[in-house]
């Protein structure tokens, strides 16, 4: 059986730019692109459906290679603290949530820079919200959190105190402990239930495929049990789950597992991204390393020996040095680097030599409004070098890193094209040369992202590729003012040649 799709503008590929008037789909893949008359003839002859979208535009579906689905699930039950201006306001929002719910009270998105108190909240602040239920609030970057006294005393493993990842005095929780504690709040059944909502949302944003990073065993189970419509999914397990997984001796690709995601440093927001020279606005710190280089090397070698891939989070330029050195010394070509937010010129050359895949988040440009104060004028040129990374990496993909940033691919396209120009962000003035065009940005969120996931037959609509596409009401390639990108409406999302989501409902 065949499916025929006809529209005035069907973008088969961005690089080179190729349009067609129709495509023919068989067994989930595009088998022909071109003459609508021929497509109609085949559908009539062999049976199947013909979809005529008239003046609408069809483009390849977006791919998000670095997204935290479990984080998004929690988001559904988490109080949004992103716009809070004081600790008092945080407390009020949490109390309001607590009145209507039971169990953990979780908030996320606060940023001490935006709070009038200009300090981190403490466990004593949270004890005022509740002393009988766990209260937990995560900073906007996801690398720092605060727990109330009950949570500290009853729910946190000793090991995390011993490793100094939890400060018992103020209740601060650092780095990988942030998620270890959070994981305890969500049960498998609850996650499975929430997946329906999340996958619908992701499809409605035009995302047809994704890389779930830092998944744990529970996440792996949940996604494989979930049989409803969803984008295709590749999994990068968090290191502990991954080492258990390797012991099973299963080949790569089983249950969608492609590899391991390792957290090398922190974030610029929390001043934990590892820099060569101290932070401009906190000269006594250069950030932190989350894993020692020998352990990093061991995980990478183990993964590669078993033919699994590695995706390593490196934000600061020093973290990137360590990672590039490790990739070089272990002979790892073509592996993934997540973020690469600060990249020096000498590192660009190494990225080229090592044929690295980079997964960047253009949306960070819009969110990191404080970046100039953090790193100063000399280093601002190293920040979010999208054009340079596109040139030097083997593959460059765009991702949201949701729930760190919203799941909206248009936001990434907009940010890569405008670099904060319309928001009058300083970074836009100093990094104009890193701007790219809409066509290039769309390429990196589709074919480029597929490549970062080592997928050779997705991300465009040429014959032979999987038919993953979206129907939109305007052709993004005809937009002159990037702010108009946000107004594009996604009408339908197709995955593997089947309609998976429609604005009208299916
Ligand atoms: Zn992430």
Coordinates of C-alpha atoms and ligand atoms in Angstrom, one line a residue:
X1 CA 0.0 0.0 0.0
X2 CA 1.2 3.5 -0.9
X3 CA 0.6 6.9 0.6
X4 CA 0.8 10.0 -1.7
X5 CA 1.4 13.5 -0.4
X6 CA 0.9 16.5 -2.5
X7 CA 1.7 20.2 -1.6
X8 CA 2.9 23.3 -3.4
X9 CA 6.1 23.3 -1.5
X10 CA 7.7 20.1 -0.2
X11 CA 11.2 20.7 1.0
X12 CA 13.1 17.4 0.3
X13 CA 16.4 18.7 1.5
X14 CA 18.0 21.9 2.8
X15 CA 21.6 21.2 1.7
X16 CA 21.3 21.4 -1.2
X17 CA 17.9 23.0 -1.3
X18 CA 15.6 20.7 -3.2
X19 CA 11.8 21.2 -3.5
X20 CA 9.2 18.8 -5.0
X21 CA 5.4 18.9 -5.5
X22 CA 4.7 15.4 -4.2
X23 CA 6.2 12.4 -2.5
X24 CA 5.2 8.8 -2.6
X25 CA 5.6 6.7 0.6
X26 CA 5.8 3.0 1.0
X27 CA 6.7 1.0 4.2
X28 CA 7.3 4.3 6.0
X29 CA 9.9 5.6 3.6
X30 CA 9.8 8.0 0.7
X31 CA 10.2 6.0 -2.5
X32 CA 9.6 8.7 -5.1
X33 CA 9.6 12.5 -5.2
X34 CA 8.4 14.6 -8.1
X35 CA 5.4 14.6 -10.4
X36 CA 2.0 14.7 -8.5
X37 CA 0.4 13.1 -11.6
X38 CA 2.6 10.0 -11.2
X39 CA 2.0 9.8 -7.5
X40 CA -1.7 9.9 -7.9
X41 CA -1.5 7.2 -10.6
X42 CA 0.4 4.8 -8.4
X43 CA -2.0 5.4 -5.5
X44 CA -5.0 4.8 -7.7
X45 CA -3.5 1.7 -9.3
X46 CA -2.2 -0.1 -6.1
X47 CA -4.5 1.4 -3.5
X48 CA -3.7 3.8 -0.7
X49 CA -4.4 7.3 0.4
X50 CA -3.7 10.6 -1.2
X51 CA -3.3 13.7 0.9
X52 CA -3.4 17.0 -0.9
X53 CA -2.2 19.9 1.2
X54 CA -2.6 22.6 -1.5
X55 CA -0.8 25.8 -0.7
X56 CA 0.7 24.5 2.6
X57 CA 4.4 23.7 3.0
X58 CA 5.9 20.4 4.0
X59 CA 9.3 20.3 5.6
X60 CA 11.4 17.5 7.2
X61 CA 10.4 16.9 10.9
X62 CA 12.6 18.4 13.6
X63 CA 15.0 16.1 15.5
X64 CA 16.0 17.0 19.0
X65 CA 19.1 14.8 19.9
X66 CA 19.4 16.0 23.5
X67 CA 16.3 16.1 25.6
X68 CA 15.4 14.9 29.1
X69 CA 12.1 13.2 28.9
X70 CA 12.0 12.3 32.6
X71 CA 12.7 15.9 33.3
X72 CA 9.8 16.9 31.2
X73 CA 7.6 14.3 33.0
X74 CA 8.6 15.9 36.3
X75 CA 7.9 19.3 34.9
X76 CA 4.2 18.2 34.6
X77 CA 4.1 18.0 38.4
X78 CA 6.6 20.7 39.2
X79 CA 5.9 24.3 40.2
X80 CA 7.4 26.7 37.6
X81 CA 9.7 29.1 39.4
X82 CA 11.3 30.7 36.4
X83 CA 9.7 34.1 36.8
X84 CA 10.0 34.4 40.5
X85 CA 11.5 37.7 41.8
X86 CA 12.0 36.8 45.5
X87 CA 12.3 34.0 48.0
X88 CA 9.0 35.1 49.5
X89 CA 7.3 34.6 46.1
X90 CA 8.9 31.1 45.8
X91 CA 7.5 30.1 49.2
X92 CA 4.0 31.4 48.3
X93 CA 3.9 29.5 45.0
X94 CA 5.0 26.3 46.6
X95 CA 2.5 26.7 49.4
X96 CA -0.3 27.2 46.9
X97 CA 0.7 24.0 45.1
X98 CA 1.0 22.1 48.4
X99 CA -2.6 22.9 49.2
X100 CA -3.9 21.0 46.2
X101 CA -1.6 18.0 46.2
X102 CA 0.1 15.2 48.1
X103 CA 3.6 13.9 48.2
X104 CA 6.7 15.8 47.1
X105 CA 6.6 19.5 46.6
X106 CA 9.0 20.3 43.8
X107 CA 9.9 23.6 42.1
X108 CA 12.2 24.4 39.3
X109 CA 13.6 27.4 37.4
X110 CA 14.7 29.8 40.1
X111 CA 17.7 32.0 39.5
X112 CA 19.3 33.9 42.4
X113 CA 20.3 36.7 40.1
X114 CA 16.6 37.5 39.6
X115 CA 15.8 37.3 43.3
X116 CA 15.7 40.5 45.3
X117 CA 17.5 38.8 48.2
X118 CA 20.4 37.9 45.7
X119 CA 21.2 34.7 47.5
X120 CA 20.4 31.0 47.3
X121 CA 17.3 29.9 49.2
X122 CA 18.1 27.6 52.1
X123 CA 16.5 24.5 53.8
X124 CA 15.1 26.9 56.5
X125 CA 13.2 28.8 53.8
X126 CA 11.7 25.5 52.5
X127 CA 10.9 24.3 56.0
X128 CA 8.4 27.2 56.1
X129 CA 6.6 25.7 53.1
X130 CA 6.3 22.3 54.8
X131 CA 8.1 20.3 57.5
X132 CA 6.0 17.1 56.9
X133 CA 6.5 16.7 53.2
X134 CA 9.7 16.7 51.1
X135 CA 10.3 20.1 49.5
X136 CA 12.9 20.4 46.7
X137 CA 13.7 23.3 44.4
X138 CA 16.0 23.1 41.5
X139 CA 17.9 26.1 40.0
X140 CA 17.2 27.0 36.4
X141 CA 20.4 25.3 35.2
X142 CA 19.6 21.9 36.8
X143 CA 23.0 21.7 38.5
X144 CA 22.0 23.1 41.9
X145 CA 19.0 22.5 44.2
X146 CA 17.8 23.1 47.7
X147 CA 16.2 20.5 50.0
X148 CA 14.1 21.0 53.1
X149 CA 15.2 19.5 56.4
X150 CA 12.8 16.5 56.2
X151 CA 14.1 15.6 52.7
X152 CA 17.7 15.9 54.0
X153 CA 17.1 13.7 56.9
X154 CA 14.9 11.0 55.5
X155 CA 15.4 10.6 51.7
X156 CA 19.0 11.3 50.9
X157 CA 21.7 8.6 50.8
X158 CA 24.7 9.0 53.1
X159 CA 27.0 8.6 50.2
X160 CA 25.9 12.0 48.8
X161 CA 26.8 13.8 52.0
X162 CA 30.1 12.0 52.1
X163 CA 30.9 13.0 48.6
X164 CA 30.1 16.6 49.6
X165 CA 27.4 16.8 47.0
X166 CA 24.9 17.8 49.7
X167 CA 25.5 20.6 52.2
X168 CA 23.6 19.7 55.4
X169 CA 23.9 23.2 56.8
X170 CA 22.0 25.1 54.1
X171 CA 20.4 22.1 52.3
X172 CA 22.2 22.8 49.0
X173 CA 22.5 19.9 46.6
X174 CA 25.1 19.9 43.8
X175 CA 25.6 18.4 40.3
X176 CA 24.7 14.7 39.8
X177 CA 23.1 14.5 43.2
X178 CA 20.4 17.0 42.0
X179 CA 18.9 14.3 39.7
X180 CA 19.6 11.3 41.9
X181 CA 17.4 12.9 44.6
X182 CA 14.8 14.0 42.1
X183 CA 14.6 10.5 40.6
X184 CA 13.2 9.2 43.9
X185 CA 10.1 11.4 43.5
X186 CA 8.7 9.8 40.3
X187 CA 7.5 6.2 40.2
X188 CA 7.5 4.1 37.0
X189 CA 3.7 4.0 36.7
X190 CA 3.5 7.7 37.1
X191 CA 6.2 8.3 34.4
X192 CA 4.3 6.0 32.0
X193 CA 1.2 7.9 32.5
X194 CA 2.9 11.3 32.0
X195 CA 4.6 10.1 28.7
X196 CA 1.4 10.3 26.8
X197 CA 1.1 14.0 27.6
X198 CA 4.8 14.7 26.9
X199 CA 4.9 12.8 23.6
X200 CA 1.8 14.6 22.4
X201 CA 3.4 17.9 23.2
X202 CA 6.7 17.0 21.5
X203 CA 4.8 15.9 18.3
X204 CA 2.8 19.1 18.4
X205 CA 6.1 21.0 18.2
X206 CA 7.0 19.2 15.0
X207 CA 9.6 16.9 16.5
X208 CA 9.6 13.5 14.8
X209 CA 12.7 12.0 16.5
X210 CA 14.7 12.5 19.6
X211 CA 17.7 11.5 21.7
X212 CA 16.7 10.9 25.4
X213 CA 19.9 11.7 27.3
X214 CA 20.7 10.7 30.9
X215 CA 17.9 8.2 31.0
X216 CA 17.8 5.7 33.9
X217 CA 16.5 2.2 34.0
X218 CA 13.0 3.4 34.8
X219 CA 13.0 5.7 31.8
X220 CA 14.2 2.9 29.5
X221 CA 11.4 0.7 30.7
X222 CA 8.8 3.3 30.4
X223 CA 9.6 4.4 26.9
X224 CA 9.7 0.8 25.7
X225 CA 6.4 0.0 27.3
X226 CA 4.8 3.0 25.7
X227 CA 3.3 1.9 22.5
X228 CA 1.2 4.9 21.6
X229 CA 2.2 7.5 18.9
X230 CA 5.5 9.0 19.7
X231 CA 8.6 10.4 17.9
X232 CA 11.3 7.7 17.3
X233 CA 13.7 7.7 20.3
X234 CA 17.3 6.9 20.8
X235 CA 18.5 6.5 24.4
X236 CA 21.8 7.7 26.1
X237 CA 21.8 6.2 29.5
X238 CA 23.3 7.8 32.6
X239 CA 26.6 6.2 33.6
X240 CA 25.4 3.9 36.5
X241 CA 22.6 2.5 34.5
X242 CA 24.9 2.2 31.5
X243 CA 27.4 0.1 33.4
X244 CA 24.6 -2.3 34.5
X245 CA 23.4 -2.4 30.9
X246 CA 26.8 -3.3 29.5
X247 CA 27.0 -6.3 31.9
X248 CA 24.0 -7.7 30.0
X249 CA 26.1 -7.9 26.9
X250 CA 23.3 -6.8 24.6
X251 CA 24.2 -5.3 21.2
X252 CA 23.9 -1.5 20.5
X253 CA 20.4 -0.5 19.4
X254 CA 18.6 -3.0 21.7
X255 CA 15.6 -1.2 23.3
X256 CA 16.9 1.9 21.5
X257 CA 20.0 2.2 23.6
X258 CA 22.8 3.9 21.7
X259 CA 25.2 4.8 24.4
X260 CA 26.1 6.7 27.5
X261 CA 25.7 10.3 28.5
X262 CA 28.4 11.7 30.8
X263 CA 28.4 14.9 32.8
X264 CA 31.9 16.4 32.7
X265 CA 31.3 19.9 34.1
X266 CA 28.4 22.1 35.3
X267 CA 26.7 25.2 33.9
X268 CA 27.8 28.8 33.3
X269 CA 24.6 29.9 35.1
X270 CA 25.7 28.2 38.4
X271 CA 29.4 29.1 37.7
X272 CA 30.2 25.4 37.7
X273 CA 31.2 25.1 34.0
X274 CA 34.9 24.4 34.1
X275 CA 37.0 27.3 32.7
X276 CA 40.7 27.7 32.1
X277 CA 40.6 31.1 33.8
X278 CA 38.4 32.2 36.7
X279 CA 34.9 33.6 36.2
X280 CA 34.9 37.3 35.6
X281 CA 32.2 37.9 38.2
X282 CA 33.6 35.5 40.8
X283 CA 37.4 35.5 40.5
X284 CA 37.9 32.8 43.1
X285 CA 36.3 30.1 41.0
X286 CA 37.0 28.3 37.7
X287 CA 34.0 25.9 38.0
X288 CA 34.0 22.2 38.8
X289 CA 34.8 18.8 37.3
X290 CA 32.1 16.2 37.9
X291 CA 34.1 13.2 37.1
X292 CA 37.8 12.6 37.2
X293 CA 39.6 12.2 33.9
X294 CA 40.6 8.5 34.5
X295 CA 37.0 7.6 35.2
X296 CA 35.9 9.5 32.1
X297 CA 38.5 7.6 30.1
X298 CA 37.3 4.2 31.5
X299 CA 33.7 4.8 30.7
X300 CA 34.6 6.0 27.2
X301 CA 36.8 3.0 26.5
X302 CA 34.2 0.5 27.9
X303 CA 31.5 2.0 25.8
X304 CA 33.6 2.0 22.6
X305 CA 34.8 -1.6 23.2
X306 CA 31.2 -2.6 23.2
X307 CA 30.4 -0.5 20.1
X308 CA 28.3 2.0 22.0
X309 CA 28.6 5.8 21.6
X310 CA 29.4 8.4 24.1
X311 CA 27.8 11.8 24.6
X312 CA 29.8 14.0 27.0
X313 CA 28.5 17.2 28.5
X314 CA 31.3 19.9 28.3
X315 CA 30.3 23.5 28.7
X316 CA 33.5 25.4 29.8
X317 CA 36.6 25.6 27.7
X318 CA 38.7 23.7 30.2
X319 CA 36.2 20.8 30.3
X320 CA 36.4 20.8 26.5
X321 CA 40.2 20.6 26.7
X322 CA 39.9 17.5 29.0
X323 CA 37.4 15.8 26.8
X324 CA 39.3 16.5 23.5
X325 CA 42.5 15.2 25.1
X326 CA 40.6 12.0 26.2
X327 CA 39.0 11.5 22.8
X328 CA 42.5 12.0 21.3
X329 CA 44.3 9.6 23.6
X330 CA 41.7 6.9 23.4
X331 CA 41.5 7.2 19.6
X332 CA 37.8 8.1 19.7
X333 CA 36.8 9.7 16.5
X334 CA 33.3 10.8 15.7
X335 CA 31.9 10.8 19.3
X336 CA 29.5 13.3 20.7
X337 CA 30.1 16.6 22.6
X338 CA 27.1 18.1 24.3
X339 CA 26.9 21.9 24.5
X340 CA 30.5 23.0 23.7
X341 CA 29.3 26.4 24.9
X342 CA 32.8 28.0 25.0
X343 CA 35.2 27.1 22.3
X344 CA 38.6 28.6 21.6
X345 CA 40.1 28.7 18.1
X346 CA 42.7 26.1 18.8
X347 CA 39.9 23.8 20.0
X348 CA 38.0 24.2 16.7
X349 CA 41.0 22.5 14.9
X350 CA 40.9 19.6 17.3
X351 CA 37.2 19.2 16.8
X352 CA 37.8 18.9 13.1
X353 CA 40.7 16.4 13.6
X354 CA 38.6 14.2 15.9
X355 CA 35.5 14.3 13.5
X356 CA 33.4 15.2 16.5
X357 CA 29.6 15.4 16.6
X358 CA 28.4 18.5 18.4
X359 CA 24.9 19.0 19.9
X360 CA 24.4 22.7 20.6
X361 CA 21.5 24.6 22.2
X362 CA 21.0 28.0 20.3
X363 CA 18.2 28.8 22.8
X364 CA 20.8 29.3 25.5
X365 CA 21.9 32.5 23.7
X366 CA 18.5 34.0 24.6
X367 CA 18.4 32.7 28.2
X368 CA 22.0 33.4 29.3
X369 CA 21.4 37.2 29.4
X370 CA 24.2 37.5 32.1
X371 CA 26.9 35.8 30.0
X372 CA 29.0 39.0 29.5
X373 CA 29.3 39.5 33.3
X374 CA 30.2 35.9 33.8
X375 CA 33.0 35.5 31.2
X376 CA 33.9 39.0 30.1
X377 CA 34.8 40.6 26.8
X378 CA 37.8 38.5 25.8
X379 CA 35.8 35.2 26.1
X380 CA 32.5 36.3 24.7
X381 CA 33.7 35.5 21.2
X382 CA 34.0 31.9 22.2
X383 CA 30.4 31.6 23.2
X384 CA 27.8 29.6 21.2
X385 CA 29.9 29.5 18.0
X386 CA 27.3 28.0 15.8
X387 CA 28.8 28.9 12.5
X388 CA 32.3 27.9 13.5
X389 CA 31.1 24.6 14.9
X390 CA 29.1 23.9 11.8
X391 CA 32.3 24.3 9.8
X392 CA 34.6 22.3 12.0
X393 CA 32.5 19.4 13.4
X394 CA 31.6 16.3 11.5
X395 CA 28.0 16.9 12.4
X396 CA 26.2 19.8 14.2
X397 CA 22.8 19.2 15.7
X398 CA 20.4 21.6 17.5
X399 CA 18.6 20.6 20.7
X400 CA 16.4 22.2 23.3
X401 CA 18.0 20.4 26.3
X402 CA 14.4 20.5 27.6
X403 CA 13.3 21.1 30.3
X404 CA 16.3 23.4 30.7
X405 CA 14.9 25.3 27.7
X406 CA 11.4 25.1 26.2
X407 CA 10.7 22.3 23.7
X408 CA 10.2 24.6 20.7
X409 CA 12.4 24.1 17.7
X410 CA 11.4 27.5 16.2
X411 CA 13.1 29.1 19.2
X412 CA 16.4 27.5 18.4
X413 CA 16.1 28.4 14.7
X414 CA 15.2 32.0 15.7
X415 CA 18.1 32.2 18.2
X416 CA 20.7 30.8 15.8
X417 CA 19.6 33.3 13.1
X418 CA 19.3 36.4 15.3
X419 CA 21.6 35.7 18.3
X420 CA 19.7 38.0 20.6
X421 CA 19.7 41.0 18.3
X422 CA 16.1 41.8 18.9
X423 CA 16.4 41.3 22.6
X424 CA 19.4 43.7 22.4
X425 CA 21.7 41.2 24.1
X426 CA 25.4 42.1 24.2
X427 CA 26.4 38.8 22.8
X428 CA 24.7 39.7 19.5
X429 CA 27.1 42.6 19.0
X430 CA 30.3 40.7 19.7
X431 CA 29.5 37.5 17.9
X432 CA 27.8 38.7 14.7
X433 CA 30.1 36.4 12.6
X434 CA 28.5 33.3 14.2
X435 CA 25.0 34.1 12.8
X436 CA 23.6 31.6 10.3
X437 CA 20.7 31.7 7.9
X438 CA 17.3 30.2 8.4
X439 CA 18.0 27.5 5.8
X440 CA 21.2 26.4 7.6
X441 CA 19.5 26.5 11.0
X442 CA 16.7 24.3 9.7
X443 CA 19.3 21.9 8.3
X444 CA 21.0 21.6 11.7
X445 CA 17.7 20.8 13.5
X446 CA 16.9 18.1 10.9
X447 CA 19.6 16.3 8.9
X448 CA 22.4 17.7 11.1
X449 CA 20.7 16.4 14.3
X450 CA 20.1 13.0 12.7
X451 CA 23.8 12.7 11.9
X452 CA 24.7 13.5 15.5
X453 CA 22.6 10.5 16.4
X454 CA 24.5 8.4 13.7
X455 CA 21.3 8.0 11.7
X456 CA 21.9 8.1 8.0
X457 CA 18.3 7.6 6.7
X458 CA 16.4 10.4 8.5
X459 CA 16.3 14.2 8.5
X460 CA 15.4 14.8 4.9
X461 CA 12.7 13.6 2.4
X462 CA 14.7 12.4 -0.5
X463 CA 13.8 8.9 -1.8
X464 CA 15.2 6.3 0.6
X465 CA 14.7 8.4 3.7
X466 CA 12.1 7.7 6.3
X467 CA 9.0 9.9 5.8
X468 CA 9.2 12.0 8.9
X469 CA 7.7 15.4 8.1
X470 CA 5.6 18.3 9.3
X471 CA 2.9 20.3 7.5
X472 CA 3.1 24.1 8.2
X473 CA 1.0 27.0 7.2
X474 CA 4.0 29.1 6.0
X475 CA 7.2 28.4 4.2
X476 CA 9.9 29.3 6.8
X477 CA 12.4 29.8 3.9
X478 CA 10.4 32.7 2.7
X479 CA 10.5 34.5 6.0
X480 CA 12.5 37.7 6.1
X481 CA 12.1 38.9 9.7
X482 CA 13.2 36.0 12.0
X483 CA 10.6 37.1 14.6
X484 CA 8.0 35.8 12.2
X485 CA 9.3 32.2 12.7
X486 CA 7.4 32.0 16.0
X487 CA 4.1 32.6 14.1
X488 CA 4.5 29.5 11.9
X489 CA 1.8 27.0 12.9
X490 CA 2.4 23.3 12.7
X491 CA -0.7 21.6 11.4
X492 CA 0.4 17.9 11.2
X493 CA 3.3 15.8 12.2
X494 CA 4.1 12.5 10.4
X495 CA 6.5 9.9 11.7
X496 CA 7.6 6.8 9.7
X497 CA 5.1 7.7 7.0
X498 CA 2.1 7.9 9.3
X499 CA 0.2 10.8 10.6
X500 CA 1.2 10.9 14.3
X501 CA -0.4 14.2 15.4
X502 CA -2.8 16.7 13.9
X503 CA -4.0 20.1 15.1
X504 CA -7.5 19.0 14.3
X505 CA -7.0 15.7 16.2
X506 CA -6.6 12.4 14.5
Ligands
LIG1 ZN1 21.0 18.2 29.2

